[in-house]
Coordinates of C-alpha atoms and ligand atoms in Angstrom, one line a residue:
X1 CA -42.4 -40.3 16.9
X2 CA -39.7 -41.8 14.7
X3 CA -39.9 -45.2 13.7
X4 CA -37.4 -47.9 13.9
X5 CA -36.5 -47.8 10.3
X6 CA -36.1 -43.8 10.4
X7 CA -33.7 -44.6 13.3
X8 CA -32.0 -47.2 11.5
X9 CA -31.2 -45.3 8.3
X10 CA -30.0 -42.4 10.6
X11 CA -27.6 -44.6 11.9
X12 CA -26.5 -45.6 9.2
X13 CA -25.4 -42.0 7.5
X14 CA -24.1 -41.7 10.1
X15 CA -21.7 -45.1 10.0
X16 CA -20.5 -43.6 7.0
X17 CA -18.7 -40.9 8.1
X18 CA -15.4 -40.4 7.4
X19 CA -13.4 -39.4 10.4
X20 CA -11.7 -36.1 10.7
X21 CA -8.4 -37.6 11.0
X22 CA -8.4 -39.3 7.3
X23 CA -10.2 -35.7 5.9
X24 CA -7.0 -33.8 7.2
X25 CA -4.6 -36.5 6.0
X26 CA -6.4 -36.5 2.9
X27 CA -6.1 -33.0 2.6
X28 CA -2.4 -32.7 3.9
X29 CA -1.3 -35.8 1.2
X30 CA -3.1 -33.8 -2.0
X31 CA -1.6 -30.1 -0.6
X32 CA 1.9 -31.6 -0.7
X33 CA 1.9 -32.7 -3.7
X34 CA 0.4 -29.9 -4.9
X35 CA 3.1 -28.1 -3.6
X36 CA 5.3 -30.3 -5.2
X37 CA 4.6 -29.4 -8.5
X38 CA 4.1 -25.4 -7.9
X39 CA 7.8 -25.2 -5.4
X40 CA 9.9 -28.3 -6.9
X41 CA 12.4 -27.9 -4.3
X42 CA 9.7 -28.7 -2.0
X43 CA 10.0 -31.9 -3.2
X44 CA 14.1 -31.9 -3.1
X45 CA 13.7 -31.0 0.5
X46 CA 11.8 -33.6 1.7
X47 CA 13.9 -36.6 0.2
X48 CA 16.8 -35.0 1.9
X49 CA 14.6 -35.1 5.6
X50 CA 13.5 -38.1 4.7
X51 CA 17.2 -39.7 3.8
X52 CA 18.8 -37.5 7.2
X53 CA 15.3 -38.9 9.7
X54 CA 15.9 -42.5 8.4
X55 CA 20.1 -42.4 9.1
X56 CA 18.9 -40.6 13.3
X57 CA 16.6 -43.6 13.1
X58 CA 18.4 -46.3 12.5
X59 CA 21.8 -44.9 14.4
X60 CA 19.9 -43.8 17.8
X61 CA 18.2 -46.4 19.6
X62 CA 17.4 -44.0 22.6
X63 CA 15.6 -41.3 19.7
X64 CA 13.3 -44.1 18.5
X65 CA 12.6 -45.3 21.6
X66 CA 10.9 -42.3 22.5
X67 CA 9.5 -42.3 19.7
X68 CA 8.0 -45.4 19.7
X69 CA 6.5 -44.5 23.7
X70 CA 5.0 -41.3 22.6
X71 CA 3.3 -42.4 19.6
X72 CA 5.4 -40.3 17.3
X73 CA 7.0 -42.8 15.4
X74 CA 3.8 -43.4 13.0
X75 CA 3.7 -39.6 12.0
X76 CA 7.2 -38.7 11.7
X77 CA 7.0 -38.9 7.5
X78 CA 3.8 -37.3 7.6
X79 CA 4.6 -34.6 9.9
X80 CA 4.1 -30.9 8.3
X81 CA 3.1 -27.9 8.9
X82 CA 1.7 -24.9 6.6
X83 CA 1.1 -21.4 6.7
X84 CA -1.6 -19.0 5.0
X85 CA -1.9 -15.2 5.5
X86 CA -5.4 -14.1 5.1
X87 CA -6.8 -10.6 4.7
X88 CA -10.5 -9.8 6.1
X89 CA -12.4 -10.7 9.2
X90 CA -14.4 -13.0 7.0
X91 CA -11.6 -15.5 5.6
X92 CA -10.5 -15.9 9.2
X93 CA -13.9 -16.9 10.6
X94 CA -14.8 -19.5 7.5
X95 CA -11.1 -20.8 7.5
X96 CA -11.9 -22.0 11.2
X97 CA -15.0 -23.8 9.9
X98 CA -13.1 -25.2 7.0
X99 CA -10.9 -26.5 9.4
X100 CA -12.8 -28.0 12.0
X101 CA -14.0 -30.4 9.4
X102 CA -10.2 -31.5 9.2
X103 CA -10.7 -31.7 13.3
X104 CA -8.2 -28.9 13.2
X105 CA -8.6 -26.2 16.2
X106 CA -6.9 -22.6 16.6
X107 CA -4.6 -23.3 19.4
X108 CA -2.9 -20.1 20.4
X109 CA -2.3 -16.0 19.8
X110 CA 0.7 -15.0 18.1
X111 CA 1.2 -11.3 17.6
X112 CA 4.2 -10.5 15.3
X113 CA 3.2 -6.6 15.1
X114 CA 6.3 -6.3 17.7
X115 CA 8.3 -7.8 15.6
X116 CA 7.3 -5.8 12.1
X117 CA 4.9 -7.9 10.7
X118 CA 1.4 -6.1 10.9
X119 CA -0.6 -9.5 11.6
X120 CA -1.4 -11.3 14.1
X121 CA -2.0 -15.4 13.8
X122 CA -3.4 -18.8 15.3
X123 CA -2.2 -22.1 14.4
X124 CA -5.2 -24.8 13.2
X125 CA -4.5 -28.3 14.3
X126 CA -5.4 -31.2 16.5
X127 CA -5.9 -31.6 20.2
X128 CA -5.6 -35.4 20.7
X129 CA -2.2 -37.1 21.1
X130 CA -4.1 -39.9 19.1
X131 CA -5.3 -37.8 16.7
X132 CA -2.0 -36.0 16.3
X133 CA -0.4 -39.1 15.6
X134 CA -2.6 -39.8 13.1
X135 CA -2.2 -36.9 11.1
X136 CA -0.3 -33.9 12.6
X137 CA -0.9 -31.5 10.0
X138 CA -1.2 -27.8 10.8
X139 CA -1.5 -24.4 9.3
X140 CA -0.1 -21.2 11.2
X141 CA -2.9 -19.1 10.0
X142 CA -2.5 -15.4 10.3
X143 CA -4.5 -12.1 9.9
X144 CA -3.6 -8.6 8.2
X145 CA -4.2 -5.9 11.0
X146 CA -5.3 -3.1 9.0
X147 CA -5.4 -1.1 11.7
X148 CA -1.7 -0.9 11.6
X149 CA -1.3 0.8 8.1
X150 CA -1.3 4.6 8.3
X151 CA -2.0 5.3 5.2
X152 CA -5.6 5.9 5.1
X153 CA -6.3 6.4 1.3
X154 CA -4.3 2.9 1.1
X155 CA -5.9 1.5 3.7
X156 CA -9.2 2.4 1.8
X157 CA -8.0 0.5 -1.4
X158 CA -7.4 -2.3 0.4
X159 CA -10.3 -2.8 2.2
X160 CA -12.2 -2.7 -1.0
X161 CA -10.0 -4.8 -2.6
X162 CA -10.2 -7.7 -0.1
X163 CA -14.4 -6.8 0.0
X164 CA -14.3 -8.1 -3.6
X165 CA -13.0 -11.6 -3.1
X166 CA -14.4 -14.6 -2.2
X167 CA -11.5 -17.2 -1.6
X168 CA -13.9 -20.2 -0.9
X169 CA -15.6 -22.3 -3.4
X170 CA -19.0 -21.9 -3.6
X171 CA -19.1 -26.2 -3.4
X172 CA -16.5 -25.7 -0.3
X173 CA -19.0 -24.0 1.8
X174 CA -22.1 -26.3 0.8
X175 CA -20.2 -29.3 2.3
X176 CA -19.0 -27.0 5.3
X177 CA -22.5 -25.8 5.8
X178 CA -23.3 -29.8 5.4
X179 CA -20.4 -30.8 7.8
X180 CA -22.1 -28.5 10.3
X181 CA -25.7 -29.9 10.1
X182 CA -25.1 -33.1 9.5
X183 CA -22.0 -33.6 11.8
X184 CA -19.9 -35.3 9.6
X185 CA -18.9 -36.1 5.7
X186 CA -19.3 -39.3 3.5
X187 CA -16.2 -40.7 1.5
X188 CA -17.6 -38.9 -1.7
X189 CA -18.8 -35.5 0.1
X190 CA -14.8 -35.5 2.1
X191 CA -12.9 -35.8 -1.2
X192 CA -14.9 -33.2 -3.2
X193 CA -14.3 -31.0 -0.2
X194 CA -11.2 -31.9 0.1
X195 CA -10.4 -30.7 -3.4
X196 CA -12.8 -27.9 -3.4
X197 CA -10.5 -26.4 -0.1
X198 CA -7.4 -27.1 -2.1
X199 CA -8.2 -24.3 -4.1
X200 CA -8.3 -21.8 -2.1
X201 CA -4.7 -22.8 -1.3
X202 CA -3.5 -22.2 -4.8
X203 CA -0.9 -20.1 -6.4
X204 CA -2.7 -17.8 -8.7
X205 CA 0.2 -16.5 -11.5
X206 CA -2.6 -13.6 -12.5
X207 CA -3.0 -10.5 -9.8
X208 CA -6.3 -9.5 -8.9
X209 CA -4.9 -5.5 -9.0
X210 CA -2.8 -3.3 -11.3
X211 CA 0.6 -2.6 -11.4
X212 CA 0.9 0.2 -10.2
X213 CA -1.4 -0.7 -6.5
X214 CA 0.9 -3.6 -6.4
X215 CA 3.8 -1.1 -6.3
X216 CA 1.9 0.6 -3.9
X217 CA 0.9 -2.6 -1.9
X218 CA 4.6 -3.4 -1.6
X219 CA 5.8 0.2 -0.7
X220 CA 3.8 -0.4 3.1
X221 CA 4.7 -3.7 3.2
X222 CA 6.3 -6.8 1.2
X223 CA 3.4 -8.5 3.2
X224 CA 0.2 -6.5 2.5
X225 CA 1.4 -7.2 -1.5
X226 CA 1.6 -10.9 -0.5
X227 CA -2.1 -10.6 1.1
X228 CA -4.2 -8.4 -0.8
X229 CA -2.9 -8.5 -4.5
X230 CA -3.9 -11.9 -5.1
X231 CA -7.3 -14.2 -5.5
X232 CA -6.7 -16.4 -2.1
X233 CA -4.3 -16.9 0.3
X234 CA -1.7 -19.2 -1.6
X235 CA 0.0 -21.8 0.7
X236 CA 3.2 -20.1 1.3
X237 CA 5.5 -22.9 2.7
X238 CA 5.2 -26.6 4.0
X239 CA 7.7 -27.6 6.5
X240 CA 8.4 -30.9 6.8
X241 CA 9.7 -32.5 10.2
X242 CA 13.6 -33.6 11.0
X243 CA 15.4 -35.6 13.4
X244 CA 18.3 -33.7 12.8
X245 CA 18.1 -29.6 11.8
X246 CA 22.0 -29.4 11.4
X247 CA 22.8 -32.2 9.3
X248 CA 20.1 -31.1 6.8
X249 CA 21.1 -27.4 6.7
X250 CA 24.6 -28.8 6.2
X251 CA 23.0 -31.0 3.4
X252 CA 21.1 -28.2 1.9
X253 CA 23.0 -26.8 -0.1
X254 CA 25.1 -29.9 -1.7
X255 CA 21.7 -30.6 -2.9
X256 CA 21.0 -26.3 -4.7
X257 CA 18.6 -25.5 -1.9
X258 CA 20.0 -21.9 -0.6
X259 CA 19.1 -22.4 2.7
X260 CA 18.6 -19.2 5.1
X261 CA 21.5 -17.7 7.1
X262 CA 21.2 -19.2 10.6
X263 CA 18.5 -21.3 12.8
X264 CA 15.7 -20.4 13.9
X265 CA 15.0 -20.8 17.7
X266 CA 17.1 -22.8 20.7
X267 CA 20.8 -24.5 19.8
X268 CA 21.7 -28.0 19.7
X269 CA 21.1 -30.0 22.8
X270 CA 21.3 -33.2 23.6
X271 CA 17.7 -32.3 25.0
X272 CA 15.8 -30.6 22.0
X273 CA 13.8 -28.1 23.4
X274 CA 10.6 -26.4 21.5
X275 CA 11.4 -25.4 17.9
X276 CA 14.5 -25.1 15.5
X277 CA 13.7 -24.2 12.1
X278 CA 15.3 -23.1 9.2
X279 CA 14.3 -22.0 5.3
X280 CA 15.2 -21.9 2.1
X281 CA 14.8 -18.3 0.3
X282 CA 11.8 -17.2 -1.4
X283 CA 11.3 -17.7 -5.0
X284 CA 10.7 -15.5 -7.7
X285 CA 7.6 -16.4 -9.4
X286 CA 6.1 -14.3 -12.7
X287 CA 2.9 -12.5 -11.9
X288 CA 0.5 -11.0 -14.8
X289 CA -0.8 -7.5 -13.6
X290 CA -4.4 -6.6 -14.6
X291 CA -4.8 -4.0 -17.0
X292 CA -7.9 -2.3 -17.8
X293 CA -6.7 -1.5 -21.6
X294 CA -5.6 -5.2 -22.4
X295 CA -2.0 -4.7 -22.9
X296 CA -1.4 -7.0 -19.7
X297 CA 1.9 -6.1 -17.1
X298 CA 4.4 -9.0 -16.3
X299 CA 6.4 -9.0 -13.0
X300 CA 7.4 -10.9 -10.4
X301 CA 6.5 -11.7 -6.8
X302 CA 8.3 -13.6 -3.8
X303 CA 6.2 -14.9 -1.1
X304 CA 6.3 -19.1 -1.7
X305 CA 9.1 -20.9 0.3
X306 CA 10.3 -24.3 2.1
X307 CA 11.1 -24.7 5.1
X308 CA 12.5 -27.3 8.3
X309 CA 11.7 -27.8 11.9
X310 CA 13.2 -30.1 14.7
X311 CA 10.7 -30.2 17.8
X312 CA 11.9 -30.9 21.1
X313 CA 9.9 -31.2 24.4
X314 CA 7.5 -28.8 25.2
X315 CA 8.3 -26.5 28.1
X316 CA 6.4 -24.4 30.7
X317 CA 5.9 -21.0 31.4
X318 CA 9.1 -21.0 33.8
X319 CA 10.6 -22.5 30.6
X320 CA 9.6 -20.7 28.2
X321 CA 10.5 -16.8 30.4
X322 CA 14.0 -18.5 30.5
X323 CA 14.0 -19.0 26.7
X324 CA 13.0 -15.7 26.1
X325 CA 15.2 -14.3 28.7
X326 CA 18.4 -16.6 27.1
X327 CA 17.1 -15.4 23.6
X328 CA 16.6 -11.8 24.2
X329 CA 19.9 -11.4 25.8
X330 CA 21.7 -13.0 22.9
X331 CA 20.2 -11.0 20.4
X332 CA 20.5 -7.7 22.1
X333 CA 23.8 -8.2 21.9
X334 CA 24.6 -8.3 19.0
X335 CA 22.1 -6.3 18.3
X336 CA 19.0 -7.4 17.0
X337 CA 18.5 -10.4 14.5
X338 CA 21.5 -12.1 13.3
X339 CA 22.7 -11.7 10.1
X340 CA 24.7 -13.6 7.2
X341 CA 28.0 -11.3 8.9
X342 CA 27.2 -12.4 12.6
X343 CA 25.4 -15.4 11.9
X344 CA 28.8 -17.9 13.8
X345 CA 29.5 -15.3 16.6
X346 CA 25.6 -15.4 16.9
X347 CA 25.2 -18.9 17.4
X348 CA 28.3 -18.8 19.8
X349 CA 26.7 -16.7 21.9
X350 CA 23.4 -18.6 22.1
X351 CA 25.5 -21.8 23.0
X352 CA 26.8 -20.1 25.9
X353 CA 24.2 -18.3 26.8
X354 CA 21.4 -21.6 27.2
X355 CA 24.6 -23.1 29.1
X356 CA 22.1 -21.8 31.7
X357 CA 19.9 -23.8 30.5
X358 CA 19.5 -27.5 32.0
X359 CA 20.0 -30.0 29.8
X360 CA 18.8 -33.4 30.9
X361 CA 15.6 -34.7 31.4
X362 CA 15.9 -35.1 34.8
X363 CA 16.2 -31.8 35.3
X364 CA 14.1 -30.4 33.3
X365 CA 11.3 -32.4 35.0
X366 CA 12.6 -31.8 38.2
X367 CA 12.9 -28.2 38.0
X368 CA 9.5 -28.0 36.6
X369 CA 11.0 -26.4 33.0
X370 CA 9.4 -29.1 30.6
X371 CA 6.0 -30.9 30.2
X372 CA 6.4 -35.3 30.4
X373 CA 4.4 -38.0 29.7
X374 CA 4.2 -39.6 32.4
X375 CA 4.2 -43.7 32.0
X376 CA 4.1 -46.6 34.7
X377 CA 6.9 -49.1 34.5
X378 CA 7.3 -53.4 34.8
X379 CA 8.4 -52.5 38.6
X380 CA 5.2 -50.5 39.2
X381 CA 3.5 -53.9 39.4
X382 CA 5.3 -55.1 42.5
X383 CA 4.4 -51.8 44.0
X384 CA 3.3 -52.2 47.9
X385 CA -0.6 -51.4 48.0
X386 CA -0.6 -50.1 51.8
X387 CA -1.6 -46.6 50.9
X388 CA -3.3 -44.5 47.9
X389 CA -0.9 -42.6 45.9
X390 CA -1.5 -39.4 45.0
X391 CA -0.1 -36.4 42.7
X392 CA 2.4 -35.0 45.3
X393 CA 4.4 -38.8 45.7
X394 CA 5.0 -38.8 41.9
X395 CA 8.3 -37.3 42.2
X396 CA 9.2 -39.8 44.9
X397 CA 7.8 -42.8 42.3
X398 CA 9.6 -41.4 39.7
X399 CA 12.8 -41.7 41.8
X400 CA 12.4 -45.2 42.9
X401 CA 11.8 -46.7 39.1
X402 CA 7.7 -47.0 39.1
X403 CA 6.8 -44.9 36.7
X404 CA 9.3 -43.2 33.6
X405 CA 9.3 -40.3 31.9
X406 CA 9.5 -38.8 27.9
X407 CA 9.2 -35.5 27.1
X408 CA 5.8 -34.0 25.3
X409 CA 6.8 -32.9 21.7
X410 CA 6.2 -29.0 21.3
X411 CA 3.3 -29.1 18.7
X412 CA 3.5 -24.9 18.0
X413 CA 5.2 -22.4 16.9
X414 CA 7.4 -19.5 18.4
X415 CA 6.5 -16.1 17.7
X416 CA 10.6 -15.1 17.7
X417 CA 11.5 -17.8 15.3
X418 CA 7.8 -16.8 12.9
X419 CA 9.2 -12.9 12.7
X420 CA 12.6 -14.3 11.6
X421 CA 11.4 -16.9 8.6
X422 CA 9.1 -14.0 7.8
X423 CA 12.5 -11.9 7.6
X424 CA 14.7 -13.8 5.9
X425 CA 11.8 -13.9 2.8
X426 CA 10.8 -9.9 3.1
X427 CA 13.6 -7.1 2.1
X428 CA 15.8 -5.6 4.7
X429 CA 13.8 -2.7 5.1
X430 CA 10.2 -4.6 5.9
X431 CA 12.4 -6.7 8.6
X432 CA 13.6 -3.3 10.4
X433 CA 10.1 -1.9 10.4
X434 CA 8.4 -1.2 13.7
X435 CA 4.6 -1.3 14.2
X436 CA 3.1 1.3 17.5
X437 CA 0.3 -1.0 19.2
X438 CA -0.7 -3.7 21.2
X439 CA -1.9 -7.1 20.5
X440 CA -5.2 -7.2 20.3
X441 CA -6.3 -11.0 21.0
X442 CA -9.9 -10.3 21.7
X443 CA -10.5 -8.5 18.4
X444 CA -8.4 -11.6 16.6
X445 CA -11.2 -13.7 18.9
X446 CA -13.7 -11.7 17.5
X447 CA -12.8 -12.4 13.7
X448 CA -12.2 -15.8 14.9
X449 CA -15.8 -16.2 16.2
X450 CA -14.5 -18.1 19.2
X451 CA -11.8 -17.8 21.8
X452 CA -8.1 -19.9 20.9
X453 CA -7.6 -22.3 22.8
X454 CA -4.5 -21.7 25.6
X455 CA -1.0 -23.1 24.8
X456 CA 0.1 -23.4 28.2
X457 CA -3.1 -25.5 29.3
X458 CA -3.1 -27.7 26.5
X459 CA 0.1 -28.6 27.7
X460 CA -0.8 -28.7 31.7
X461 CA -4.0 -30.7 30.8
X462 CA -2.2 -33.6 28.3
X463 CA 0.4 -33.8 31.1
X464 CA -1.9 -34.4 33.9
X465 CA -3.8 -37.3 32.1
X466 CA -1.2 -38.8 31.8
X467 CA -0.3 -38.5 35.3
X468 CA -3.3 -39.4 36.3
X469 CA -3.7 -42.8 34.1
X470 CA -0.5 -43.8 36.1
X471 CA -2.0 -42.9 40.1
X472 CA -5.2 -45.4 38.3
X473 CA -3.1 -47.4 37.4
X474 CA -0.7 -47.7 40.4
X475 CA -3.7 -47.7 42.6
X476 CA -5.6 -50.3 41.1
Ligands
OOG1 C1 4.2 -17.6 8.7 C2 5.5 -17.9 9.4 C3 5.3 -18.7 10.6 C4 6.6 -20.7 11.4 O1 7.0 -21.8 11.1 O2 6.9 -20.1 12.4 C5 5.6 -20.1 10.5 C6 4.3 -16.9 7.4 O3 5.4 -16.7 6.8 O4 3.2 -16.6 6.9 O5 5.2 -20.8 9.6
NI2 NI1 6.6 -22.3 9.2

C-alpha cells in the first residue's frame, strides 16, 4: 500500500510539469531564431508580415473582430508552420513521439507522389482550439517512398545510407522515453529537450556521402539529395502567418526577397478560403563532400527556403471537391502549373473561374461549403423557453439573430499548393516528373505507428461543439 507521503511527493512531480503548450512554444521560439541566424531573410520576412498584419489590424475592424471571437488574435505573431522531410521508417515513428511531448499530433495524409514528389507526409500539430491558440506551431512532416525509385542499385545505397544515421540525440530520446513513463517533463528536463530536438533540426554544411552519390542522389531526384545526403532532416522553411498574402508579395521584393512566381492555392476573396501561400526561392548554401582520401569536395545545395500563408475558413468535403474542381480546371487549361510566362493570365483565370464559388458567409454556411463556430448572441437570452431546441432549428436561430457565426481557420495544408512550393524550389525537370502508384496511407500508418487523425472530422467534431455549447446554452 502506498503511504500518504509517497502519494504526496507523487503529486507533487507531478505539479511540476510543464504543459505541452509552453514545451512547443518553447521549441517553436528557439527554432525561429535559429532559423534566423542560418536563413537571414527569414528574419526580413517576418518584419515585413509583421509591419503588413499590424496595418490589416488596425484598418479592419470586422478582421479583428473575428479574431478576437475565435481566439486567434493571441497567436497571430506566433503563428508558423515548418516542414522536415525524413528518410526511414524509423525517423517517422520517433519524430511522432518527439512530438507528442510538444502535444503535437499527425493530423492528415498527404500523398504528393501524383504530383512528382516521391513522399508522402502528415502534418504534427495541436487538436485544441485552446491549445492552438496558445501555440499553433506545426511541422508538415513528410516521408521518402523508396518504393518509388527504380533504380535498384540506388535504391540499395540509399537504404544503407539512411541505416547509418541516427538523427536523434541520444539525451533527446532519454527525456522522450521519460516523457512517456513519467507523463510529463519538469522545467529543466523540457528545456534540455527542447534543445536536444533542436538539433536534429539543424543545417549540417558537411554531407554525410561523397560527391559523386550526391550527383547521383540528385540525378533521381533534387529531393532524395535533400533527404539522404545529409546527417538529419534540416528544417527546410518556416512560414509565418499574414493578414494580407498580396500586399506582402507586393512588398517582397522592395525589401530583396525574390519571392516565387504566383500564389499558391484560392484567389483573393473577401471570404478567405483554406490556404494561400507564397515563397521565396531556395538558397544556395556551400556543402563540404566527404572524401575518403582527405582532400575534401566543396559544392553547393538548395533545399532551405521562407515562405507565407494567409488562412481562411475551413471548408467541407462539398467545399473542398469544388476547390479542386475550380482548381483543376484552371490549370488544365493552361496546362499544368503556372509559370513566370502565364503566371497573370493564370490568376485571371482562377478569378473567374471561383466566381463559382460563393463568397459570403452566409452562403457558405448555408450551402453547407464551410465549417463555423457557432456562438450564442445578447438576444439569445430573451429567447422564448416553450420548447427544447435542437440541431435541426439552428439554421432557423441563426436567421432570427440568437446565435452568430465566424468561420473555423483552416489549420492544414493543401496537397496542390505543397507540390507547387516544392516546385518552385526543385529544377524544372524534378517538377515535370511523374511517379506510377498509389498512395499508400496504411503503410505511411504503419511507419507512423498509429493511424492520422482525419481532416474532415476534426473539422465536423470542433464544429459541433460548438453547436452544441449553444443548444446548452439556449436551453438552459
Ligand atoms: C514541404 C512543403 C509543404 C506547405 O506549406 O504546403 C509545405 C516541403 O517542402 O518539404 O510546407
Ligand atoms: Ni510550408
Amino acid at each position: 500500500m502506498l503511504s500518504d507521503n509517497v502519494i504526496e511527493q507523487f503529486n507533487d512531480t507531478k505539479t511540476d510539469f510543464v504543459s505541452s503548450e509552453y514545451i512547443r512554444s518553447r521549441f517553436s521560439t528557439v527554432m525561429s531564431g535559429m532559423y534566423k541566424n542560418e536563413v537571414p531573410l527569414y528574419g526580413e520576412l517576418l518584419d515585413l508580415v509583421n509591419d503588413v498584419n499590424d496595418k490589416v489590424l488596425s484598418e479592419s475592424e470586422e478582421i479583428k473582430e473575428q479574431l478576437v471571437s475565435t481566439g486567434e488574435n493571441t497567436r497571430l505573431n506566433m503563428e508558423r508552420h515548418g516542414a522536415i522531410r525524413l528518410g526511414k521508417p524509423y525517423e517517422l515513428y520517433t519524430m511522432r513521439r518527439l512530438f507528442k511531448v510538444m502535444g503535437m499530433f499527425p493530423v492528415g495524409y498527404y500523398d504528393l507522389a501524383t504530383a512528382g514528389v516521391p513522399v508522402h507526409a502528415t502534418a504534427f500539430r495541436a487538436i485544441e482550439n485552446t491549445t492552438l491558440n496558445q501555440a499553433p506551431f506545426r511541422v508538415f512532416t513528410s516521408l521518402l517512398r523508396l518504393d518509388l525509385i527504380d533504380d535498384e542499385k540506388l535504391r540499395d545505397s540509399i537504404e544503407s545510407i539512411l541505416d547509418n544515421r541516427q538523427i536523434f540525440t541520444q539525451k533527446a530520446l532519454e527525456l522522450i522515453d521519460k516523457y512517456e513513463s513519467e507523463g510529463g517533463l519538469n522545467k529543466e528536463d523540457a528545456e534540455i529537450f527542447v534543445q536536444e530536438a533542436l538539433e536534429t533540426f539543424r543545417w549540417h554544411d558537411t554531407a554525410t556521402v561523397d560527391y559523386e552519390m550526391y550527383e547521383a542522389l540528385l540525378g533521381q531526384h533534387r529531393l532524395i539529395a535533400d533527404v539522404v545526403a545529409f546527417k538529419g532532416p534540416h528544417i527546410n522553411h518556416l512560414t509565418p502567418r499574414t493578414l494580407d498574402i498580396d500586399e506582402v508579395q507586393t512588398n517582397m521584393e522592395a525589401r530583396n526577397i525574390p519571392p516565387k512566381d504566383n500564389i499558391e492555392g484560392p484567389p483573393p476573396r473577401k471570404c478567405p478560403i483554406l490556404l494561400r501561400q507564397t515563397s521565396f526561392k531556395a538558397l544556395t548554401e556551400k556543402v563540404t563532400f566527404k572524401n575518403d582520401s582527405g582532400n575534401s569536395k566543396k559544392g553547393n545545395h538548395k533545399a532551405r527556403f521562407g515562405e507565407i500563408e494567409q488562412r481562411g475558413a475551413a471548408v467541407t468535403q462539398k467545399g473542398l471537391d469544388l476547390y479542386n474542381e475550380l482548381l483543376g480546371k484552371t490549370r488544365k487549361a493552361i496546362g499544368g502549373s503556372p509559370t513566370a510566362e502565364n503566371a497573370s493570365e493564370y490568376n485571371q483565370l482562377l478569378k473567374e473561374n471561383f466566381k463559382d464559388f460563393p463568397d459570403t458567409y452566409e452562403e457558405l454556411q448555408s450551402k453547407g461549403l464551410a465549417y463555423f463556430h457557432y456562438f450564442t448572441t445578447e438576444k439569445a437570452k430573451t429567447i422564448s423557453k416553450s420548447k427544447t431546441y435542437t440541431k435541426s432549428d439552428i439554421n432557423q436561430l441563426l436567421k432570427d439573430g440568437y446565435l452568430t457565426i465566424e468561420p473555423m481557420v483552416y489549420e492544414d495544408f493543401l496537397p496542390v499548393s505543397a507540390a507547387g512550393i516544392f516546385a518552385s524550389n526543385l529544377g524544372t525537370e524534378d517538377a515535370k516528373r511523374e511517379y506510377e502508384g498509389t498512395s499508400n496511407q496504411s503503410l505511411f500508418e504503419k511507419d507512423l505507428g498509429e493511424p492520422v487523425y482525419k481532416l474532415m472530422s476534426w473539422y465536423e467534431d470542433k464544429q459541433e461543439e460548438t453547436i452544441q455549447k449553444c443548444l446548452a446554452e439556449i436551453n438552459n
